[in-house]
PDB file of C-alpha atoms in Angstrom:
ATOM      1  CA  MET A  29      -6.361  11.874  11.537  1.00  0.00           C
ATOM      2  CA  LEU A  30      -4.066  13.139   9.051  1.00  0.00           C
ATOM      3  CA  THR A  31      -1.111  15.216  10.768  1.00  0.00           C
ATOM      4  CA  ALA A  32       1.932  16.665   9.040  1.00  0.00           C
ATOM      5  CA  GLY A  33       4.613  13.783   8.651  1.00  0.00           C
ATOM      6  CA  LYS A  34       1.872  10.489   8.940  1.00  0.00           C
ATOM      7  CA  ARG A  35       3.418   8.208   6.554  1.00  0.00           C
ATOM      8  CA  LEU A  36       0.436   6.106   4.630  1.00  0.00           C
ATOM      9  CA  ALA A  37       0.527   3.112   2.386  1.00  0.00           C
ATOM     10  CA  VAL A  38      -1.030   3.324  -1.119  1.00  0.00           C
ATOM     11  CA  PHE A  39      -2.861   0.018  -2.289  1.00  0.00           C
ATOM     12  CA  SER A  40      -4.805  -1.026  -5.591  1.00  0.00           C
ATOM     13  CA  ILE A  41      -7.523  -3.794  -4.473  1.00  0.00           C
ATOM     14  CA  ARG A  42      -8.059  -6.249  -7.377  1.00  0.00           C
ATOM     15  CA  GLU A  43     -11.515  -8.252  -6.663  1.00  0.00           C
ATOM     16  CA  GLY A  44     -10.623 -11.596  -7.546  1.00  0.00           C
ATOM     17  CA  LYS A  45     -12.775 -15.209  -7.635  1.00  0.00           C
ATOM     18  CA  GLY A  46     -11.086 -15.708  -3.985  1.00  0.00           C
ATOM     19  CA  GLY A  47     -11.812 -12.232  -2.737  1.00  0.00           C
ATOM     20  CA  SER A  48      -9.812  -9.048  -2.479  1.00  0.00           C
ATOM     21  CA  ILE A  49      -5.948  -8.923  -3.333  1.00  0.00           C
ATOM     22  CA  TRP A  50      -4.365  -5.948  -2.169  1.00  0.00           C
ATOM     23  CA  VAL A  51      -1.201  -5.179  -3.872  1.00  0.00           C
ATOM     24  CA  ARG A  52       0.899  -2.093  -2.020  1.00  0.00           C
ATOM     25  CA  ALA A  53       1.005   0.607  -5.085  1.00  0.00           C
ATOM     26  CA  GLY A  54       2.958   3.177  -3.311  1.00  0.00           C
ATOM     27  CA  SER A  55       3.686   5.740  -0.323  1.00  0.00           C
ATOM     28  CA  ALA A  56       1.931   8.860   0.816  1.00  0.00           C
ATOM     29  CA  PHE A  57       3.138  11.397   3.280  1.00  0.00           C
ATOM     30  CA  VAL A  58       1.324  14.404   5.100  1.00  0.00           C
ATOM     31  CA  ASN A  59       2.564  17.968   4.687  1.00  0.00           C
ATOM     32  CA  LYS A  60       2.130  20.605   7.332  1.00  0.00           C
ATOM     33  CA  ASP A  61      -0.844  22.135   5.397  1.00  0.00           C
ATOM     34  CA  GLY A  62      -2.502  18.835   5.459  1.00  0.00           C
ATOM     35  CA  SER A  63      -1.960  18.138   1.724  1.00  0.00           C
ATOM     36  CA  LEU A  64      -0.415  14.902   0.936  1.00  0.00           C
ATOM     37  CA  ASN A  65       2.517  13.897  -1.292  1.00  0.00           C
ATOM     38  CA  VAL A  66       1.702  10.268  -3.188  1.00  0.00           C
ATOM     39  CA  LEU A  67       4.743   8.248  -4.508  1.00  0.00           C
ATOM     40  CA  LEU A  68       3.600   5.602  -6.565  1.00  0.00           C
ATOM     41  CA  ASP A  69       5.794   2.249  -7.255  1.00  0.00           C
ATOM     42  CA  VAL A  70       3.059   0.657  -9.750  1.00  0.00           C
ATOM     43  CA  LEU A  71      -0.120   2.369 -11.285  1.00  0.00           C
ATOM     44  CA  PRO A  72      -3.563   0.636 -10.806  1.00  0.00           C
ATOM     45  CA  LEU A  73      -4.997  -1.137 -13.857  1.00  0.00           C
ATOM     46  CA  ASP A  74      -8.830   0.343 -12.595  1.00  0.00           C
ATOM     47  CA  GLY A  75      -7.424   3.584 -11.747  1.00  0.00           C
ATOM     48  CA  LYS A  76      -8.564   3.230  -8.019  1.00  0.00           C
ATOM     49  CA  LEU A  77      -6.221   3.660  -5.180  1.00  0.00           C
ATOM     50  CA  HIS A  78      -6.702   2.956  -1.534  1.00  0.00           C
ATOM     51  CA  VAL A  79      -4.930   5.519   1.108  1.00  0.00           C
ATOM     52  CA  ARG A  80      -4.880   4.121   5.067  1.00  0.00           C
ATOM     53  CA  GLU A  81      -1.951   4.874   7.466  1.00  0.00           C
ATOM     54  CA  ALA A  82       0.885   2.217   7.101  1.00  0.00           C
ATOM     55  CA  ALA A  83       1.230  -0.597   9.664  1.00  0.00           C
ATOM     56  CA  GLU A  84       4.443  -1.731  10.772  1.00  0.00           C
ATOM     57  CA  LYS A  85       6.471  -4.288   8.922  1.00  0.00           C
ATOM     58  CA  ARG A  86       5.692  -7.866   9.781  1.00  0.00           C
ATOM     59  CA  ASP A  87       7.350 -11.169   8.541  1.00  0.00           C
ATOM     60  CA  THR A  88       6.035 -12.528   5.514  1.00  0.00           C
ATOM     61  CA  ALA A  89       5.163 -16.058   6.857  1.00  0.00           C
ATOM     62  CA  ALA A  90       3.452 -15.175   9.575  1.00  0.00           C
ATOM     63  CA  ALA A  91       1.062 -12.587   7.326  1.00  0.00           C
ATOM     64  CA  GLY A  92       0.209 -15.482   5.263  1.00  0.00           C
ATOM     65  CA  GLY A  93       1.652 -14.366   2.024  1.00  0.00           C
ATOM     66  CA  ARG A  94      -1.540 -13.429  -0.238  1.00  0.00           C
ATOM     67  CA  TYR A  95      -2.591 -10.635   1.866  1.00  0.00           C
ATOM     68  CA  ALA A  96       0.667  -9.269   2.971  1.00  0.00           C
ATOM     69  CA  GLY A  97       0.320  -5.960   1.097  1.00  0.00           C
ATOM     70  CA  GLU A  98      -2.661  -5.401   3.262  1.00  0.00           C
ATOM     71  CA  LEU A  99      -0.648  -5.629   6.176  1.00  0.00           C
ATOM     72  CA  GLY A 100       1.811  -2.922   5.245  1.00  0.00           C
ATOM     73  CA  LEU A 101       4.581  -5.193   2.943  1.00  0.00           C
ATOM     74  CA  ASP A 102       6.122  -4.731  -0.258  1.00  0.00           C
ATOM     75  CA  ALA A 103       5.650  -7.731  -2.263  1.00  0.00           C
ATOM     76  CA  ALA A 104       9.072  -9.551  -3.432  1.00  0.00           C
ATOM     77  CA  PRO A 105      10.615  -8.416  -6.621  1.00  0.00           C
ATOM     78  CA  VAL A 106      10.153 -10.799  -9.662  1.00  0.00           C
ATOM     79  CA  GLY A 107      13.236 -11.275 -11.596  1.00  0.00           C
ATOM     80  CA  GLY A 108      15.760  -8.285 -12.849  1.00  0.00           C
ATOM     81  CA  HIS A 109      19.162  -8.133 -12.251  1.00  0.00           C
ATOM     82  CA  SER A 110      20.654  -8.300  -8.661  1.00  0.00           C
TER      83      SER A 110
END
């Protein structure tokens, strides 16, 4: 149920030869009037987004890596400056 203040996770789901790959695309928050604010970190290649209740963050090793996004984990940054 969508209630004010609820945190949601936004995913882009890509179908591949080995199955579905869930990529965390951002977050969404439910407003008092039931509308959503969606904050995207990436854009999906196919224009589709999947929104679900956010899960608690878990250890990447325990999550199994490939489907970590499905469990509410953000992908590790690649490259860039520290």
